[in-house]
XYZ file of C-alpha atoms in Angstrom:
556
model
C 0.000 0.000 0.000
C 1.372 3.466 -0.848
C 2.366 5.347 1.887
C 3.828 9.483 1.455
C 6.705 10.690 3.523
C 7.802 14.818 2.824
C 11.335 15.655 3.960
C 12.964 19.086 2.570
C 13.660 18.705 -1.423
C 17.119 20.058 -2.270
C 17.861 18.491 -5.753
C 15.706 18.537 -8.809
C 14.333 15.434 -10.572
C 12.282 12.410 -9.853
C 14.161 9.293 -9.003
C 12.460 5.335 -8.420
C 14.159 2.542 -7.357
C 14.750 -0.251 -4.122
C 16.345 1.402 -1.170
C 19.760 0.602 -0.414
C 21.367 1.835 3.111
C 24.511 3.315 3.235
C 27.376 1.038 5.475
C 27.164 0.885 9.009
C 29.589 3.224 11.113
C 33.300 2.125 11.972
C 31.874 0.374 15.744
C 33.949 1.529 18.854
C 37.199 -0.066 19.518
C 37.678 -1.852 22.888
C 39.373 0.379 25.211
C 42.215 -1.413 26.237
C 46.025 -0.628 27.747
C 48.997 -1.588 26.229
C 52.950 -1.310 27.279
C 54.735 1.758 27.387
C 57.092 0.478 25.131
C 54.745 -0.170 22.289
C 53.665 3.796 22.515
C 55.889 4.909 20.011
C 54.835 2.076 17.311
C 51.291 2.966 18.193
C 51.911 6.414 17.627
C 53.833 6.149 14.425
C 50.790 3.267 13.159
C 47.794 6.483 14.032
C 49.952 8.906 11.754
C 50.276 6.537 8.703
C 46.410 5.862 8.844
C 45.954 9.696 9.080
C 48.078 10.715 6.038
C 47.053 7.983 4.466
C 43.126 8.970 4.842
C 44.200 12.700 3.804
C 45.605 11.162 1.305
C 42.967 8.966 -0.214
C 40.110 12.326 0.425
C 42.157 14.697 -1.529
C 41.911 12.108 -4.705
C 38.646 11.958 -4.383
C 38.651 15.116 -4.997
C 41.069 14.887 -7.489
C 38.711 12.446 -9.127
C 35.461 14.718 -8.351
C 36.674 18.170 -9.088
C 34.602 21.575 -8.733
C 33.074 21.992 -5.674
C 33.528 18.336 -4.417
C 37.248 18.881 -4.540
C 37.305 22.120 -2.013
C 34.881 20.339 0.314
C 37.228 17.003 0.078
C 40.389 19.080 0.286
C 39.258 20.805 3.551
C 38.425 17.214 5.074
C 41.819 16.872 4.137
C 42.826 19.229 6.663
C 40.978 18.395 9.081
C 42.222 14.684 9.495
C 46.118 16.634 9.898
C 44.803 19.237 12.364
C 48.372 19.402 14.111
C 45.965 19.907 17.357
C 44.080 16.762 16.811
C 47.268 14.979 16.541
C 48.885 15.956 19.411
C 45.908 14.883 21.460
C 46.011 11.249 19.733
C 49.916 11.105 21.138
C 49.292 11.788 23.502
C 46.395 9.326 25.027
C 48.897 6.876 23.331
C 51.641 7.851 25.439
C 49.322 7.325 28.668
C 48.620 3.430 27.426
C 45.610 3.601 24.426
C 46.248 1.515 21.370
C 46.450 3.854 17.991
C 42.664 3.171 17.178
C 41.220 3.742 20.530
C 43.443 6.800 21.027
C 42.161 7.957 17.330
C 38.434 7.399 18.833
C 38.883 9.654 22.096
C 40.406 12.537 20.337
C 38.380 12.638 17.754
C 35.542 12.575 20.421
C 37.098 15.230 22.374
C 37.223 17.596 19.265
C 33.730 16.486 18.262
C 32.435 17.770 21.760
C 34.288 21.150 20.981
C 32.408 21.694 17.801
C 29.131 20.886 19.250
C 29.706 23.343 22.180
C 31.362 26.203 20.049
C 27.967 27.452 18.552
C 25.475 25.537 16.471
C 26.629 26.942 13.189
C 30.068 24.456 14.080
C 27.968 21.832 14.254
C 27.206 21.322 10.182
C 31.080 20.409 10.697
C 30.410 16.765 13.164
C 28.917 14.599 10.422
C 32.680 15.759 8.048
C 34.719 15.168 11.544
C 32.849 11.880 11.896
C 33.513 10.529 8.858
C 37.444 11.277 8.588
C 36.799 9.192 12.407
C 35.153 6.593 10.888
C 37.463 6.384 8.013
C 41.426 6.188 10.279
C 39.676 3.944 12.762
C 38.550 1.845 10.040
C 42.417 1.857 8.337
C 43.584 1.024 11.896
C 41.315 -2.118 12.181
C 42.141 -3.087 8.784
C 38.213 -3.267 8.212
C 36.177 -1.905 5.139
C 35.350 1.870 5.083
C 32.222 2.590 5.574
C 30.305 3.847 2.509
C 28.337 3.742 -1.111
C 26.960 -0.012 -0.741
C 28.433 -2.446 -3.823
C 25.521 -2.942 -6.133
C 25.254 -3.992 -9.897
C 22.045 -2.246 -10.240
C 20.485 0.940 -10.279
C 19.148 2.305 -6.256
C 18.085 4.982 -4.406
C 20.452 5.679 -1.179
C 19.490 6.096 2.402
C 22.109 7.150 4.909
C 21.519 8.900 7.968
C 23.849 11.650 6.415
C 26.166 11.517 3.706
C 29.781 12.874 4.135
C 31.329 14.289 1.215
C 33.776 12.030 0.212
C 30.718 9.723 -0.336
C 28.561 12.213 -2.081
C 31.382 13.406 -4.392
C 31.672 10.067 -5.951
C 28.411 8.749 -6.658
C 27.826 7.394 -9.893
C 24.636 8.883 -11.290
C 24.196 5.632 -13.265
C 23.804 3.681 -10.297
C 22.477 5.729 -7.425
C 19.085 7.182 -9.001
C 19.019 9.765 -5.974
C 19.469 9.942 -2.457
C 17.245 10.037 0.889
C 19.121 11.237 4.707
C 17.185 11.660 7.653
C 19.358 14.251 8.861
C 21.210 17.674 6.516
C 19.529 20.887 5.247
C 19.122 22.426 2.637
C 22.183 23.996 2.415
C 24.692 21.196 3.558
C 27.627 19.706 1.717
C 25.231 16.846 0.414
C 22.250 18.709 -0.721
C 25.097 21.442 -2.703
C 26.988 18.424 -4.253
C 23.997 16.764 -5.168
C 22.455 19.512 -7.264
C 26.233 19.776 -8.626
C 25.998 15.915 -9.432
C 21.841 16.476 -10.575
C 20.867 13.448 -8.467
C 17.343 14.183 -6.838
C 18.120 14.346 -2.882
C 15.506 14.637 -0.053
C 16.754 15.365 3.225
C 15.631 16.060 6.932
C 13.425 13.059 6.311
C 13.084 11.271 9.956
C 13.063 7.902 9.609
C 14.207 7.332 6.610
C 16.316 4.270 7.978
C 13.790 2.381 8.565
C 12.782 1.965 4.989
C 13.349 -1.425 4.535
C 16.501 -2.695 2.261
C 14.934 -3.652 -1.157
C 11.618 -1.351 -0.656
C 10.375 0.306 -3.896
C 10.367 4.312 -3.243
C 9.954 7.299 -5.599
C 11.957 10.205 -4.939
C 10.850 14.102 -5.609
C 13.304 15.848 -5.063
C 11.287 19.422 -6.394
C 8.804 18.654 -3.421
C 10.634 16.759 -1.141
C 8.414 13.829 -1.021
C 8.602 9.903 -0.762
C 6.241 7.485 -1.693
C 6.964 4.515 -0.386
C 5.710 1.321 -2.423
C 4.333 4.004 -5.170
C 1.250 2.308 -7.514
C 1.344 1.774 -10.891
C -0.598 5.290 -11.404
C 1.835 7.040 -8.815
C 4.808 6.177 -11.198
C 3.007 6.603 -14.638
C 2.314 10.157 -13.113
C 5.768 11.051 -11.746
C 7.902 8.815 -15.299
C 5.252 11.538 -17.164
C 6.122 14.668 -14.912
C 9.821 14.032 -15.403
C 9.865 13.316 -19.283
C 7.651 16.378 -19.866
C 10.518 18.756 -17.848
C 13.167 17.285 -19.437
C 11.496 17.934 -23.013
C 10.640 21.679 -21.965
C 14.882 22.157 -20.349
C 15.609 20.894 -23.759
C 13.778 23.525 -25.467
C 14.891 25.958 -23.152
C 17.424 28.185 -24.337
C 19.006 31.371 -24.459
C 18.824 34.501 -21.697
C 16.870 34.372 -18.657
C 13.417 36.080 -18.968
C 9.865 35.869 -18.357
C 7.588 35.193 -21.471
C 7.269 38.958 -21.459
C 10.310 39.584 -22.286
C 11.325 40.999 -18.434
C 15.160 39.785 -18.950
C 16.705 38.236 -15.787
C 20.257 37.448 -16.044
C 21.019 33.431 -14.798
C 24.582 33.182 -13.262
C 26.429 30.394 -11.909
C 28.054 29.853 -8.617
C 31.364 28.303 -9.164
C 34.042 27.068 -6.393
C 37.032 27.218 -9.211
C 38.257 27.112 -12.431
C 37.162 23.354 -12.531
C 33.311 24.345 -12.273
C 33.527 26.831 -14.852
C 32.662 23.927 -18.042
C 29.353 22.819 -16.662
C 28.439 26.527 -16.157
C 29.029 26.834 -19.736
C 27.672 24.355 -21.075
C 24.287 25.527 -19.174
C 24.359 28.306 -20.790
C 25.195 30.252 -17.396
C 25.247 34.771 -19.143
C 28.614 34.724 -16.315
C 28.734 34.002 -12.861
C 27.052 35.566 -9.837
C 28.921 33.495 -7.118
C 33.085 32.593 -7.633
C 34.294 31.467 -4.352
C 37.627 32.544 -3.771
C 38.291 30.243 -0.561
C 39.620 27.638 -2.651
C 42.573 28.493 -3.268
C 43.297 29.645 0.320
C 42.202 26.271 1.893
C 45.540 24.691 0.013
C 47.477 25.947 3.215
C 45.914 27.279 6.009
C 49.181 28.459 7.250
C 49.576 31.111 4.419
C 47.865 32.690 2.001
C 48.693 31.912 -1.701
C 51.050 34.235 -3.754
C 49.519 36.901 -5.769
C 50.871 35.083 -8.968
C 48.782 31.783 -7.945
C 46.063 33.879 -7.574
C 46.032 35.823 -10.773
C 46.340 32.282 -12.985
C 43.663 31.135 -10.968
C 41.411 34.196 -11.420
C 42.103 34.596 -15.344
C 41.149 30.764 -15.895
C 37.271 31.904 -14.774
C 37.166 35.746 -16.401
C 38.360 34.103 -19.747
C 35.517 31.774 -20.215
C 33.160 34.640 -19.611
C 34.561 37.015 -22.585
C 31.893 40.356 -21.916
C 30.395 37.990 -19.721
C 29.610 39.227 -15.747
C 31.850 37.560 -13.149
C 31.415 38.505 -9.599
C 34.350 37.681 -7.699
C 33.881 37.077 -3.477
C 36.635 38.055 -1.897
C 37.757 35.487 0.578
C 34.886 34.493 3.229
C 37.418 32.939 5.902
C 35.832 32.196 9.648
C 33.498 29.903 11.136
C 33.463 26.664 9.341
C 36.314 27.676 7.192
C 39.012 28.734 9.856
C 42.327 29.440 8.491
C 45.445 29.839 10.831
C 46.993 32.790 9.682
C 43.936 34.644 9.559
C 41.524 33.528 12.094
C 40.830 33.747 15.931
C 41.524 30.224 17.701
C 39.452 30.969 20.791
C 35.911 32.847 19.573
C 33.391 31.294 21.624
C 30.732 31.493 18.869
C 33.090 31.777 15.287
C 29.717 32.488 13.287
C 29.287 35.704 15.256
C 32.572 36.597 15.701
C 35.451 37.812 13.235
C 34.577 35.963 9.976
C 34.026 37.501 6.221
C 35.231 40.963 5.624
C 36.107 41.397 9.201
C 39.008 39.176 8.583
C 39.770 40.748 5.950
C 39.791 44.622 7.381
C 41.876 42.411 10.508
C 44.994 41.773 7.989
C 44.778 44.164 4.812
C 48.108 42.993 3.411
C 45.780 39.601 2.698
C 42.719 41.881 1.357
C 45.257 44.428 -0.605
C 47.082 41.560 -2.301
C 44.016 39.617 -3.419
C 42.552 42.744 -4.599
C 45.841 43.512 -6.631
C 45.743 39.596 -8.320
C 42.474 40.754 -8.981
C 42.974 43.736 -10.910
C 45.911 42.220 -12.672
C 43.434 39.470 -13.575
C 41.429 41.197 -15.607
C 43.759 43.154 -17.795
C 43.160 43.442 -21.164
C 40.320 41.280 -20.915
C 36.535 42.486 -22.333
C 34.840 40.860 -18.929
C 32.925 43.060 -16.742
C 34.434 42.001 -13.609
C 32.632 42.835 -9.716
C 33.671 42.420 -6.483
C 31.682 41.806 -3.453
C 32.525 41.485 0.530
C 31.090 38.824 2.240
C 29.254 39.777 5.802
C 29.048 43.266 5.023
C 26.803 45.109 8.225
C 26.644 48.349 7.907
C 27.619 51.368 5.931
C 31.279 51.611 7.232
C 31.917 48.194 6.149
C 30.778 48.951 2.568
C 32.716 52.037 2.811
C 36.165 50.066 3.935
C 35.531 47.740 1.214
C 35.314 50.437 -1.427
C 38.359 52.269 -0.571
C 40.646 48.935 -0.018
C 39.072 48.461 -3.343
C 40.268 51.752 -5.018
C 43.290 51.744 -3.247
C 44.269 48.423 -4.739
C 43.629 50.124 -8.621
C 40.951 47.666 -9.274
C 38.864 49.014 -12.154
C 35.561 46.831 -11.460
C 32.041 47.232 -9.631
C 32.858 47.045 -6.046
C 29.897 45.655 -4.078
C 28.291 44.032 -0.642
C 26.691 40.588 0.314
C 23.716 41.211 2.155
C 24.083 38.124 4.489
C 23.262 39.895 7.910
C 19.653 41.527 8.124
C 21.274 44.671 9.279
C 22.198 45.473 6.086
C 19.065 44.696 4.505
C 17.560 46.803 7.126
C 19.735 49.491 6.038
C 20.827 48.825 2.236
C 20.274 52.024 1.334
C 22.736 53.495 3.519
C 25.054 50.352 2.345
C 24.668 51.546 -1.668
C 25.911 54.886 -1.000
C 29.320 53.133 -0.674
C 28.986 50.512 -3.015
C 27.325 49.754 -6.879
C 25.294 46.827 -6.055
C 24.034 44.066 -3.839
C 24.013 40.223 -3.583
C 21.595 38.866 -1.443
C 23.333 35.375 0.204
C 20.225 33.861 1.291
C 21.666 30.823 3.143
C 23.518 32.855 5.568
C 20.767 35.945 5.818
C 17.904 32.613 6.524
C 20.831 31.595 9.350
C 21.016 34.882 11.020
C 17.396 36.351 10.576
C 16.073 32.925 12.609
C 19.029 32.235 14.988
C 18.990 28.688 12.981
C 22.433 26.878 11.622
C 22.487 26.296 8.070
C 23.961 22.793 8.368
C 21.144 21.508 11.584
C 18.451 20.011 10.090
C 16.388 19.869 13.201
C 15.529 23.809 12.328
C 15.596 23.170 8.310
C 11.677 24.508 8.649
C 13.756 27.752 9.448
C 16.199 27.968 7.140
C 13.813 27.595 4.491
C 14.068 30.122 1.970
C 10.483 30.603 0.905
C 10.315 31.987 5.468
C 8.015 35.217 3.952
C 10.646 37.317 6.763
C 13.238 35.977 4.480
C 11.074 37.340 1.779
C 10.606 40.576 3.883
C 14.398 41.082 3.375
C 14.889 40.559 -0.134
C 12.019 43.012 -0.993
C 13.696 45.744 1.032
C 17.115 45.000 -0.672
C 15.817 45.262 -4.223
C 13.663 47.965 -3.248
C 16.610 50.140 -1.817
C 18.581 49.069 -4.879
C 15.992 50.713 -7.380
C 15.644 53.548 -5.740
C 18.912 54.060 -6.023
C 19.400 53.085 -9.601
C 21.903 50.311 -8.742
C 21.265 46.375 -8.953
C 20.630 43.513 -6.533
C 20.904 39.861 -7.233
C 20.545 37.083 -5.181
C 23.143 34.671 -4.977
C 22.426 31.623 -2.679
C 20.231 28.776 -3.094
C 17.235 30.120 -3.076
C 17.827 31.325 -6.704
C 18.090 27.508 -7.385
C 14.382 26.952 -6.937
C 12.620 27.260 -10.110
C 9.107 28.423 -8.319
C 11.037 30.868 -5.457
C 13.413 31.982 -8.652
C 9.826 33.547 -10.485
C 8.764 35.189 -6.575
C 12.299 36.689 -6.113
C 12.265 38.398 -9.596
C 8.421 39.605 -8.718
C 10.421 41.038 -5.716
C 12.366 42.927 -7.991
C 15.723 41.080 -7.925
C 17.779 41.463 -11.069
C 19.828 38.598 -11.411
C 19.357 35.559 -9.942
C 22.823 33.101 -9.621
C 22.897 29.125 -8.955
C 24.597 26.197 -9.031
C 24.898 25.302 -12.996
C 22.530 22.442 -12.633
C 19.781 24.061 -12.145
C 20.130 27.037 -14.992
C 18.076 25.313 -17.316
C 15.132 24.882 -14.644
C 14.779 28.231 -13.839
C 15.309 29.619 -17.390
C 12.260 27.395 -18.454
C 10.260 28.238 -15.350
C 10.664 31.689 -15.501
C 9.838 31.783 -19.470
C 6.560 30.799 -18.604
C 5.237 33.775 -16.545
C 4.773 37.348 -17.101
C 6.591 40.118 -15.058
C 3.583 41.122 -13.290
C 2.695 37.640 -12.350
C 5.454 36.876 -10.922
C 5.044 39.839 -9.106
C 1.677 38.896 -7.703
C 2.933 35.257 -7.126
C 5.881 37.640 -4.718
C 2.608 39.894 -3.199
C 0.545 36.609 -2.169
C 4.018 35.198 -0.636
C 4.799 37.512 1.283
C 1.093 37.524 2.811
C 1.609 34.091 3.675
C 2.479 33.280 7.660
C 4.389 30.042 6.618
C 7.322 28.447 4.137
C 4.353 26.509 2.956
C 1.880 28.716 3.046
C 3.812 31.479 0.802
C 4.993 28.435 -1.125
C 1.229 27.097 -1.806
C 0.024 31.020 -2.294
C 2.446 31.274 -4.631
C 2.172 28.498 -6.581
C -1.931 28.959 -6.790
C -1.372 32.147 -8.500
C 1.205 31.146 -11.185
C -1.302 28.226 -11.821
C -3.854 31.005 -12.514
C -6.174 29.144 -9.214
């Protein structure tokens, strides 16, 4: 008998298939003593099955690439933390084998991230897994992961760490079901990246039964578990027809009025810039510069490293828009030579452009491998600052900007609600806004991006959230300037048609999803879209301004 289940849907496309679980966690080794004089082969046995897990994560993401390969690389680092290492010598020293002594530490550190503010927290399931993975080495059992299977199935892990959701082979996992994650996890981001349909924060999921028949939304978010013979006919039908209409989709961004709304990619490096291409992405709204400063955390990379790395991405956008973030260190992307050690809560603390304005020579020299960049090339290069708060940020931003001779559009992300509050204070510094929706949903509800026990708050279709954006894009007409919106909410084809009714003028995504909002968006007029935005925002609910504003698209 069919049965529905609705988690939060954070990857497009309809997937049916038998469940398979993911492998069962590393189990804890037996806390026993040995001799002093076996410490130091302990010791020296717990740092070979740490490099040698670095070791294997980074070619992953080797293998993966784009934004699979930062995530994997900063695993990496993790598994080395120098701190993490000491620790495991030292409960060796005091008489724990290498795997138990592994266990603790990583336990210890776990604890730490738990207790350092909940936005850490999106960080236990990656710490976890780089456990799971040297404890496994040590026992000289199988990691845990991707079951073995010679045919096609849907997954269903509790979560799913990114070294497992970087290499998933589309032609074998059909899409993938966790009962914990949000919509704005490593997972759900690497799964639109992948385009595998993914439904998370679906509580118990795990007890779907190994070998039961599900179908997969992952537009909706829903599971229907043992579908019937009209279920799949309905959702095999829904799927063909959107795949014909992407197809036929080309071109700019616009609504069937001709309203154009320029669709940009969000790109991690030079590696994610042929799949934003080849989705016919007018530039790119997003490029995250952290990549190449995650390579060392001990130093930033030279301005000559920089510069190739830069010129790579403007080049494949010739009179294209690229709109470069400078680097957004802090929080869950600590770097030592830039970085407090000891904030109590690192998501409210010195992270983003405060970093920055902390160590200029950093800010002054990416600025200058900017500019140098983009010489002699026809793109029309911007630059943003992440966490921007008030008007004296935008203003330090401009003049490091100027200072630096960068000849490009110097603007703010409007992550903090402060400076949505107040954006038209912000544009008197700056030419333009980009709305980050993950992190303004984060600090406008006091709820972690990466917790999926408050996803229902980090939903971007929250009408507050909505509230925001309309005061952003109304501030930036008034003042003749531009505002885009560059986190995953512009993913969603339905929220993509509100937030241009909301007067947003670009709208930037993982590449993915370009040619599902280019042939939503095609099918509505300006001013419906701006009534669909209207009945939204009217709404008291995500689902409520979601259901309001799908009844008036429909024409209900």
């Amino acid at each position: 008998m069919q049965t529905t289940l609705r988690g939060v849907g954070v990857s497009h496309g309809v997937a049916i298939g038998e469940v398979r679980h993911m492998g069962t966690a590393v189990l804890e080794p037996p806390a026993k003593q040995i001799p002093a004089e076996e410490a130091e082969r302990e010791q020296g046995r717990a740092r070979q099955a740490v490099e040698a897990v670095a070791a294997d994560l980074v070619a992953r993401g080797n293998l993966a690439g784009g934004e699979a390969q930062h995530v994997l690389e900063a695993q990496a680092m993790m598994a080395q933390d120098p701190e993490l290492i000491a620790d495991v010598d030292r409960r060796i020293a005091v008489g724990s084998t290498a795997e138990r002594g592994v266990y603790d530490a990583f336990a210890s550190y776990r604890a730490l991230l738990a207790g350092a503010g909940e936005y850490l927290a999106g960080r236990v399931a990656d710490l976890d897994d780089v456990r799971n993975r040297i404890v496994a080495r040590l026992l000289g059992v199988p990691m845990p992961g991707v079951p073995d299977s010679d045919e096609p199935y849907v997954l269903i892990a509790r979560d799913l760490a990114p070294a497992d959701t970087a290499l998933l082979d589309p032609a074998l996992v059909l899409g993938f079901v966790t009962e914990e994650g949000g919509p704005t996890s490593h997972s759900a981001i690497l799964a639109r990246a992948l385009g595998v349909p993914a439904v998370v924060a679906l509580p118990g999921a795990g007890e779907l039964a190994e070998g039961t028949v599900i179908a997969v939304d992952g537009s909706t978010g829903e599971i229907f578990v043992e579908p019937s013979d009209e279920k799949r006919a309905e959702m095999e039908s829904s799927a063909a027809a959107r795949k014909a209409a992407l197809s036929a989709s080309t071109g700019p961004g616009a609504t069937s009025d001709g309203h154009h709304v320029p669709l940009l990619a969000n790109i991690g490096g030079p590696g994610d810039v042929p799949a934003a291409v080849a989705a016919g992405a007018e530039g790119v709204g997003l490029f995250r510069t952290e990549f190449l400063f995650l390579d060392d955390s001990k130093q930033a990379p030279t301005e000559e490293k920089q510069i190739a790395a830069y010129r790579a991405v403007l080049e494949a956008f010739p009179e294209g828009r690229v709109v470069v973030r400078v680097l957004d260190a802090g929080a869950d992307k600590p770097l030592d030579f830039l970085t407090p050690a000891d904030e109590p809560n690192p998501a409210l603390g010195v992270r983003g452009l405060r970093s920055l304005l902390d160590h200029p020579d950093v800010l002054r020299t990416q600025l200058t491998a900017l500019a140098k960049a983009a010489e002699g090339l026809p793109v029309y290069l911007e630059v943003m600052a992440p966490m921007v708060a008030d008007r004296a940020d935008a203003k330090a931003f401009a003049d490091a900007c100027r200072a630096a001779g960068l000849r490009a559009k110097f603007g703010a992300m409007v992550e903090i609600p402060s400076a949505a509050l107040r954006a038209r204070s912000v544009l008197q510094e700056v030419e333009f806004l980009s709305l980050g929706t993950n992190d303004l949903a984060q600090y406008t509800f006091a709820a972690d991006r990466q917790v999926g026990a408050v996803s229902r708050l980090q939903d971007p279709w929250q009408p507050a959230l909505l509230d925001l954006v309309a005061l952003s894009a109304d501030a930036a007409k008034a003042e003749g300037k531009s505002c885009g919106v560059c986190g995953e909410a512009a993913s969603d084809p339905l929220l993509a048609c509100v937030l241009t009714g909301l007067g947003v003028t670009s709208l930037s995504m993982g590449a993915a999803s370009i040619p599902y909002v280019r042939s939503t968006l095609a099918k509505y007029t300006l001013a419906q879209c701006e009534r669909a935005a209207a009945a939204a925002r009217a709404a008291d609910s995500a689902e409520e301004a979601r259901v309001a504003a799908q009844a008036v698209l429909s024409g209900e």
